[in-house]
């Protein structure tokens, strides 16, 4: 079966955001942090654009969270919206609390993490980088 991994776009804050995510999840980046200035044909970009992230990846469990920065000089624009969430399924309630607390720091909590009427321990928020997250724990999902 094919595997799906979330890929996020940022407007110049991809490396900062992923350093933050690494501080919460742990682990190390997969490979190097590739910068736009290392790609062929980018000689005429501004120094700011050359320093933007072309690709960054952080393994989390058996999955991979990946991202890049947009390059306004290429005509790209980032519109932060609520059309995408990264949904995390931790292995314990304690891990759910740790991830929720860490990732939501400095962001906006939409739904505090707590036992929900449908039986899961769930919460959602937008982090300080504009990324929407859901933390969902159900003991049945970990078996």
Short mmCIF file of N, CA and C in Angstrom, two decimals:
data_model
loop_
_atom_site.label_atom_id
_atom_site.label_comp_id
_atom_site.label_asym_id
_atom_site.label_seq_id
_atom_site.Cartn_x
_atom_site.Cartn_y
_atom_site.Cartn_z
N UNK A 1 0.85 -1.18 0.00
CA UNK A 1 0.00 0.00 0.00
C UNK A 1 0.89 1.24 0.00
N UNK A 2 0.47 2.25 -0.70
CA UNK A 2 1.21 3.51 -0.72
C UNK A 2 1.19 4.15 0.66
N UNK A 3 2.20 4.94 0.96
CA UNK A 3 2.29 5.62 2.24
C UNK A 3 2.17 7.11 2.00
N UNK A 4 1.45 7.80 2.86
CA UNK A 4 1.28 9.24 2.75
C UNK A 4 2.06 9.93 3.85
N UNK A 5 2.75 11.00 3.50
CA UNK A 5 3.47 11.81 4.48
C UNK A 5 3.11 13.27 4.25
N UNK A 6 2.89 14.04 5.32
CA UNK A 6 2.57 15.45 5.15
C UNK A 6 3.77 16.25 4.67
N UNK A 7 3.52 17.20 3.78
CA UNK A 7 4.55 18.11 3.27
C UNK A 7 4.03 19.53 3.49
N UNK A 8 4.78 20.32 4.22
CA UNK A 8 4.35 21.66 4.61
C UNK A 8 5.14 22.72 3.85
N UNK A 9 4.53 23.85 3.60
CA UNK A 9 5.21 25.00 3.01
C UNK A 9 5.24 26.13 4.02
N UNK A 10 6.35 26.86 4.04
CA UNK A 10 6.52 28.00 4.92
C UNK A 10 7.02 29.18 4.10
N UNK A 11 6.94 30.36 4.69
CA UNK A 11 7.42 31.58 4.03
C UNK A 11 8.69 32.05 4.75
N UNK A 12 9.76 31.27 4.60
CA UNK A 12 11.04 31.65 5.18
C UNK A 12 11.29 31.13 6.58
N UNK A 13 10.37 30.34 7.13
CA UNK A 13 10.54 29.85 8.51
C UNK A 13 10.59 28.32 8.60
N UNK A 14 10.81 27.63 7.49
CA UNK A 14 10.81 26.16 7.51
C UNK A 14 11.87 25.60 8.45
N UNK A 15 13.08 26.10 8.36
CA UNK A 15 14.14 25.57 9.22
C UNK A 15 13.86 25.86 10.69
N UNK A 16 13.41 27.06 10.99
CA UNK A 16 13.06 27.42 12.37
C UNK A 16 11.94 26.53 12.89
N UNK A 17 10.90 26.34 12.07
CA UNK A 17 9.78 25.51 12.48
C UNK A 17 10.22 24.06 12.72
N UNK A 18 11.04 23.54 11.82
CA UNK A 18 11.47 22.15 11.95
C UNK A 18 12.45 21.95 13.10
N UNK A 19 13.23 22.96 13.42
CA UNK A 19 14.08 22.89 14.62
C UNK A 19 13.19 22.82 15.86
N UNK A 20 12.12 23.59 15.86
CA UNK A 20 11.13 23.54 16.94
C UNK A 20 10.47 22.17 17.00
N UNK A 21 10.01 21.64 15.88
CA UNK A 21 9.36 20.33 15.86
C UNK A 21 10.33 19.24 16.35
N UNK A 22 11.59 19.35 15.95
CA UNK A 22 12.60 18.40 16.40
C UNK A 22 12.77 18.46 17.91
N UNK A 23 12.66 19.65 18.50
CA UNK A 23 12.79 19.79 19.95
C UNK A 23 11.63 19.12 20.68
N UNK A 24 10.48 19.04 20.03
CA UNK A 24 9.31 18.39 20.64
C UNK A 24 9.32 16.89 20.39
N UNK A 25 9.54 16.46 19.15
CA UNK A 25 9.47 15.04 18.79
C UNK A 25 10.77 14.30 19.07
N UNK A 26 11.89 15.00 19.05
CA UNK A 26 13.19 14.35 19.15
C UNK A 26 13.64 13.86 17.79
N UNK A 27 14.75 13.14 17.78
CA UNK A 27 15.28 12.60 16.53
C UNK A 27 16.17 13.59 15.81
N UNK A 28 16.54 13.22 14.61
CA UNK A 28 17.42 14.03 13.77
C UNK A 28 16.81 14.18 12.39
N UNK A 29 17.18 15.25 11.70
CA UNK A 29 16.72 15.45 10.33
C UNK A 29 17.23 14.32 9.45
N UNK A 30 16.43 13.94 8.48
CA UNK A 30 16.83 12.93 7.51
C UNK A 30 17.64 13.62 6.42
N UNK A 31 18.92 13.35 6.37
CA UNK A 31 19.77 14.03 5.40
C UNK A 31 20.03 15.46 5.84
N UNK A 32 20.55 16.22 4.92
CA UNK A 32 20.87 17.60 5.24
C UNK A 32 19.67 18.52 5.01
N UNK A 33 19.78 19.74 5.50
CA UNK A 33 18.78 20.77 5.21
C UNK A 33 19.22 21.41 3.90
N UNK A 34 18.50 21.13 2.83
CA UNK A 34 18.85 21.63 1.50
C UNK A 34 18.35 23.07 1.34
N UNK A 35 19.23 23.93 0.90
CA UNK A 35 18.89 25.34 0.70
C UNK A 35 18.70 25.65 -0.78
N UNK A 36 17.87 26.63 -1.07
CA UNK A 36 17.58 27.02 -2.45
C UNK A 36 18.86 27.39 -3.20
N UNK A 37 19.80 28.05 -2.53
CA UNK A 37 21.02 28.51 -3.18
C UNK A 37 21.92 27.41 -3.68
N UNK A 38 21.66 26.16 -3.24
CA UNK A 38 22.47 25.03 -3.70
C UNK A 38 21.93 24.40 -4.98
N UNK A 39 20.78 24.85 -5.43
CA UNK A 39 20.16 24.29 -6.64
C UNK A 39 20.69 25.00 -7.88
N UNK A 40 20.84 24.27 -8.97
CA UNK A 40 21.27 24.90 -10.23
C UNK A 40 20.28 25.97 -10.67
N UNK A 41 20.79 27.03 -11.23
CA UNK A 41 19.93 28.09 -11.77
C UNK A 41 19.47 29.10 -10.74
N UNK A 42 20.04 29.08 -9.54
CA UNK A 42 19.60 30.02 -8.50
C UNK A 42 20.62 31.13 -8.25
N UNK A 43 21.60 31.26 -9.14
CA UNK A 43 22.68 32.23 -8.95
C UNK A 43 22.17 33.66 -8.82
N UNK A 44 21.08 33.99 -9.49
CA UNK A 44 20.58 35.36 -9.50
C UNK A 44 19.57 35.66 -8.39
N UNK A 45 19.32 34.68 -7.54
CA UNK A 45 18.41 34.93 -6.41
C UNK A 45 19.09 35.82 -5.37
N UNK A 46 18.28 36.52 -4.60
CA UNK A 46 18.81 37.31 -3.50
C UNK A 46 19.41 36.37 -2.45
N UNK A 47 20.26 36.90 -1.59
CA UNK A 47 20.86 36.08 -0.53
C UNK A 47 19.77 35.53 0.39
N UNK A 48 18.75 36.33 0.64
CA UNK A 48 17.63 35.87 1.49
C UNK A 48 16.95 34.67 0.86
N UNK A 49 16.70 34.73 -0.44
CA UNK A 49 16.04 33.62 -1.13
C UNK A 49 16.95 32.39 -1.19
N UNK A 50 18.23 32.60 -1.40
CA UNK A 50 19.17 31.48 -1.45
C UNK A 50 19.24 30.73 -0.12
N UNK A 51 18.96 31.43 0.97
CA UNK A 51 19.03 30.82 2.30
C UNK A 51 17.73 30.12 2.70
N UNK A 52 16.71 30.22 1.86
CA UNK A 52 15.44 29.53 2.16
C UNK A 52 15.62 28.02 1.96
N UNK A 53 14.77 27.27 2.64
CA UNK A 53 14.86 25.80 2.62
C UNK A 53 14.19 25.25 1.37
N UNK A 54 14.94 24.47 0.61
CA UNK A 54 14.39 23.77 -0.54
C UNK A 54 13.73 22.46 -0.09
N UNK A 55 14.34 21.79 0.91
CA UNK A 55 13.76 20.54 1.44
C UNK A 55 14.35 20.25 2.82
N UNK A 56 13.45 19.84 3.71
CA UNK A 56 13.84 19.40 5.05
C UNK A 56 12.90 18.27 5.44
N UNK A 57 13.42 17.28 6.16
CA UNK A 57 12.60 16.12 6.53
C UNK A 57 12.95 15.68 7.95
N UNK A 58 11.92 15.37 8.74
CA UNK A 58 12.08 14.89 10.10
C UNK A 58 11.31 13.59 10.27
N UNK A 59 12.01 12.47 10.50
CA UNK A 59 11.30 11.22 10.78
C UNK A 59 10.60 11.31 12.13
N UNK A 60 9.35 10.88 12.16
CA UNK A 60 8.56 10.84 13.39
C UNK A 60 7.88 9.48 13.41
N UNK A 61 8.32 8.61 14.32
CA UNK A 61 7.83 7.24 14.32
C UNK A 61 8.18 6.61 12.98
N UNK A 62 7.22 5.98 12.34
CA UNK A 62 7.44 5.37 11.03
C UNK A 62 7.09 6.30 9.88
N UNK A 63 6.85 7.57 10.19
CA UNK A 63 6.42 8.54 9.18
C UNK A 63 7.49 9.60 8.96
N UNK A 64 7.25 10.45 8.00
CA UNK A 64 8.20 11.50 7.66
C UNK A 64 7.44 12.81 7.48
N UNK A 65 7.81 13.83 8.26
CA UNK A 65 7.26 15.17 8.11
C UNK A 65 8.27 15.95 7.27
N UNK A 66 7.81 16.55 6.17
CA UNK A 66 8.69 17.23 5.24
C UNK A 66 8.19 18.65 4.97
N UNK A 67 9.10 19.50 4.49
CA UNK A 67 8.70 20.89 4.21
C UNK A 67 9.70 21.58 3.31
N UNK A 68 9.28 22.76 2.85
CA UNK A 68 10.15 23.69 2.13
C UNK A 68 9.61 25.10 2.34
N UNK A 69 10.42 26.08 1.98
CA UNK A 69 9.98 27.47 1.97
C UNK A 69 9.54 27.84 0.56
N UNK A 70 8.57 28.72 0.46
CA UNK A 70 8.23 29.29 -0.84
C UNK A 70 9.30 30.30 -1.22
N UNK A 71 9.38 30.64 -2.48
CA UNK A 71 10.34 31.65 -2.95
C UNK A 71 9.55 32.75 -3.66
N UNK A 72 9.32 33.87 -2.98
CA UNK A 72 8.56 34.95 -3.60
C UNK A 72 9.15 35.42 -4.93
N UNK A 73 10.47 35.34 -5.09
CA UNK A 73 11.11 35.75 -6.35
C UNK A 73 10.70 34.84 -7.51
N UNK A 74 10.17 33.66 -7.21
CA UNK A 74 9.65 32.76 -8.24
C UNK A 74 8.15 32.99 -8.46
N UNK A 75 7.59 34.00 -7.79
CA UNK A 75 6.16 34.28 -7.90
C UNK A 75 5.31 33.45 -6.96
N UNK A 76 5.92 32.73 -6.03
CA UNK A 76 5.16 31.90 -5.10
C UNK A 76 4.63 32.75 -3.94
N UNK A 77 3.43 32.40 -3.49
CA UNK A 77 2.81 33.05 -2.33
C UNK A 77 2.30 31.98 -1.40
N UNK A 78 2.44 32.23 -0.12
CA UNK A 78 1.91 31.31 0.89
C UNK A 78 0.66 31.90 1.49
N UNK A 79 -0.40 31.13 1.48
CA UNK A 79 -1.63 31.52 2.14
C UNK A 79 -1.88 30.51 3.25
N UNK A 80 -1.72 30.97 4.49
CA UNK A 80 -1.95 30.07 5.63
C UNK A 80 -3.45 29.89 5.76
N UNK A 81 -3.87 28.63 5.81
CA UNK A 81 -5.29 28.34 5.93
C UNK A 81 -5.52 27.15 6.83
N UNK A 82 -6.78 26.81 6.98
CA UNK A 82 -7.12 25.68 7.86
C UNK A 82 -7.53 24.46 7.05
N UNK A 83 -7.07 24.37 5.82
CA UNK A 83 -7.47 23.26 4.96
C UNK A 83 -6.60 22.02 5.15
N UNK A 84 -5.54 22.12 5.95
CA UNK A 84 -4.68 20.97 6.20
C UNK A 84 -4.35 20.87 7.68
N UNK A 85 -4.41 19.67 8.20
CA UNK A 85 -3.98 19.38 9.57
C UNK A 85 -3.00 18.23 9.52
N UNK A 86 -2.05 18.24 10.45
CA UNK A 86 -1.20 17.09 10.67
C UNK A 86 -1.83 16.39 11.87
N UNK A 87 -2.24 15.15 11.67
CA UNK A 87 -2.92 14.39 12.71
C UNK A 87 -1.95 13.39 13.32
N UNK A 88 -1.73 13.51 14.63
CA UNK A 88 -0.77 12.67 15.35
C UNK A 88 -1.54 11.66 16.19
N UNK A 89 -1.12 10.40 16.15
CA UNK A 89 -1.70 9.34 16.95
C UNK A 89 -0.64 8.81 17.91
N UNK A 90 -0.48 9.43 19.09
CA UNK A 90 0.54 8.99 20.04
C UNK A 90 0.20 7.64 20.65
N UNK A 91 1.22 7.04 21.31
CA UNK A 91 1.06 5.70 21.87
C UNK A 91 0.54 5.72 23.30
N UNK A 92 0.44 6.88 23.93
CA UNK A 92 -0.08 6.96 25.30
C UNK A 92 -0.71 8.32 25.53
N UNK A 93 -1.51 8.40 26.59
CA UNK A 93 -2.13 9.66 26.96
C UNK A 93 -1.04 10.66 27.40
N UNK A 94 -0.02 10.16 28.07
CA UNK A 94 1.07 11.02 28.52
C UNK A 94 1.81 11.63 27.32
N UNK A 95 2.06 10.81 26.30
CA UNK A 95 2.71 11.31 25.10
C UNK A 95 1.81 12.32 24.39
N UNK A 96 0.51 12.07 24.38
CA UNK A 96 -0.44 13.02 23.78
C UNK A 96 -0.36 14.37 24.48
N UNK A 97 -0.31 14.34 25.81
CA UNK A 97 -0.22 15.59 26.57
C UNK A 97 1.09 16.32 26.28
N UNK A 98 2.19 15.59 26.23
CA UNK A 98 3.51 16.19 25.98
C UNK A 98 3.56 16.84 24.60
N UNK A 99 3.08 16.12 23.58
CA UNK A 99 3.09 16.66 22.22
C UNK A 99 2.16 17.86 22.09
N UNK A 100 0.98 17.76 22.66
CA UNK A 100 0.02 18.86 22.59
C UNK A 100 0.59 20.10 23.25
N UNK A 101 1.11 19.94 24.45
CA UNK A 101 1.68 21.08 25.19
C UNK A 101 2.86 21.68 24.43
N UNK A 102 3.77 20.84 23.95
CA UNK A 102 4.95 21.33 23.26
C UNK A 102 4.64 22.04 21.96
N UNK A 103 3.85 21.40 21.13
CA UNK A 103 3.57 21.96 19.80
C UNK A 103 2.66 23.18 19.85
N UNK A 104 1.75 23.24 20.82
CA UNK A 104 0.80 24.36 20.87
C UNK A 104 1.38 25.59 21.55
N UNK A 105 2.57 25.47 22.15
CA UNK A 105 3.19 26.60 22.83
C UNK A 105 3.36 27.77 21.86
N UNK A 106 2.79 28.90 22.23
CA UNK A 106 2.87 30.10 21.38
C UNK A 106 1.85 30.12 20.26
N UNK A 107 1.02 29.09 20.16
CA UNK A 107 0.01 29.02 19.11
C UNK A 107 -1.38 29.29 19.65
N UNK A 108 -2.41 28.85 18.93
CA UNK A 108 -3.80 29.04 19.33
C UNK A 108 -4.50 27.70 19.45
N UNK A 109 -4.93 27.39 20.65
CA UNK A 109 -5.65 26.14 20.89
C UNK A 109 -7.08 26.29 20.38
N UNK A 110 -7.49 25.37 19.51
CA UNK A 110 -8.86 25.36 19.00
C UNK A 110 -9.75 24.53 19.92
N UNK A 111 -9.24 23.38 20.32
CA UNK A 111 -9.99 22.45 21.16
C UNK A 111 -9.00 21.87 22.17
N UNK A 112 -9.13 22.19 23.45
CA UNK A 112 -8.20 21.67 24.44
C UNK A 112 -8.19 20.14 24.42
N UNK A 113 -7.03 19.57 24.73
CA UNK A 113 -6.93 18.11 24.72
C UNK A 113 -7.64 17.58 25.97
N UNK A 114 -8.61 16.70 25.73
CA UNK A 114 -9.40 16.11 26.81
C UNK A 114 -10.21 14.94 26.25
N UNK A 115 -10.79 14.17 27.15
CA UNK A 115 -11.65 13.07 26.72
C UNK A 115 -12.84 13.65 25.98
N UNK A 116 -13.14 13.06 24.81
CA UNK A 116 -14.22 13.56 23.97
C UNK A 116 -15.41 12.61 23.99
N UNK A 117 -16.56 13.11 23.58
CA UNK A 117 -17.80 12.33 23.61
C UNK A 117 -17.73 11.09 22.74
N UNK A 118 -16.86 11.08 21.72
CA UNK A 118 -16.77 9.91 20.84
C UNK A 118 -15.81 8.85 21.39
N UNK A 119 -15.18 9.13 22.54
CA UNK A 119 -14.36 8.12 23.20
C UNK A 119 -12.87 8.31 23.08
N UNK A 120 -12.41 9.27 22.30
CA UNK A 120 -10.97 9.50 22.15
C UNK A 120 -10.53 10.64 23.06
N UNK A 121 -9.24 10.70 23.30
CA UNK A 121 -8.58 11.80 23.99
C UNK A 121 -8.03 12.66 22.87
N UNK A 122 -8.58 13.86 22.69
CA UNK A 122 -8.34 14.62 21.46
C UNK A 122 -8.22 16.11 21.76
N UNK A 123 -7.38 16.78 20.97
CA UNK A 123 -7.30 18.23 20.99
C UNK A 123 -6.74 18.72 19.67
N UNK A 124 -7.00 19.99 19.34
CA UNK A 124 -6.49 20.56 18.10
C UNK A 124 -6.05 22.00 18.33
N UNK A 125 -5.11 22.45 17.48
CA UNK A 125 -4.57 23.79 17.63
C UNK A 125 -3.85 24.19 16.35
N UNK A 126 -3.55 25.48 16.28
CA UNK A 126 -2.69 26.02 15.24
C UNK A 126 -1.40 26.44 15.93
N UNK A 127 -0.25 25.94 15.45
CA UNK A 127 1.00 26.27 16.12
C UNK A 127 1.45 27.69 15.76
N UNK A 128 2.54 28.12 16.36
CA UNK A 128 3.01 29.49 16.16
C UNK A 128 3.50 29.76 14.74
N UNK A 129 3.57 28.71 13.91
CA UNK A 129 3.97 28.88 12.50
C UNK A 129 2.78 28.79 11.55
N UNK A 130 1.57 28.70 12.10
CA UNK A 130 0.38 28.65 11.27
C UNK A 130 -0.03 27.26 10.83
N UNK A 131 0.67 26.21 11.31
CA UNK A 131 0.34 24.84 10.94
C UNK A 131 -0.72 24.31 11.91
N UNK A 132 -1.73 23.66 11.35
CA UNK A 132 -2.81 23.08 12.17
C UNK A 132 -2.48 21.64 12.52
N UNK A 133 -2.71 21.28 13.78
CA UNK A 133 -2.40 19.95 14.30
C UNK A 133 -3.60 19.37 15.02
N UNK A 134 -3.72 18.05 14.99
CA UNK A 134 -4.68 17.30 15.80
C UNK A 134 -3.89 16.24 16.56
N UNK A 135 -4.15 16.12 17.85
CA UNK A 135 -3.54 15.06 18.64
C UNK A 135 -4.69 14.17 19.09
N UNK A 136 -4.62 12.89 18.72
CA UNK A 136 -5.74 11.96 18.92
C UNK A 136 -5.24 10.66 19.51
N UNK A 137 -5.61 10.39 20.78
CA UNK A 137 -5.20 9.14 21.41
C UNK A 137 -6.44 8.29 21.69
N UNK A 138 -6.34 7.03 21.31
CA UNK A 138 -7.34 6.02 21.64
C UNK A 138 -6.58 4.74 21.85
N UNK A 139 -6.72 4.14 23.01
CA UNK A 139 -5.97 2.93 23.32
C UNK A 139 -6.17 1.86 22.25
N UNK A 140 -7.34 1.80 21.66
CA UNK A 140 -7.64 0.81 20.63
C UNK A 140 -6.80 0.98 19.37
N UNK A 141 -6.34 2.21 19.10
CA UNK A 141 -5.55 2.47 17.89
C UNK A 141 -4.12 1.96 18.03
N UNK A 142 -3.66 1.77 19.27
CA UNK A 142 -2.26 1.38 19.49
C UNK A 142 -2.07 -0.12 19.57
N UNK A 143 -3.15 -0.87 19.50
CA UNK A 143 -3.06 -2.34 19.60
C UNK A 143 -2.95 -2.99 18.24
#
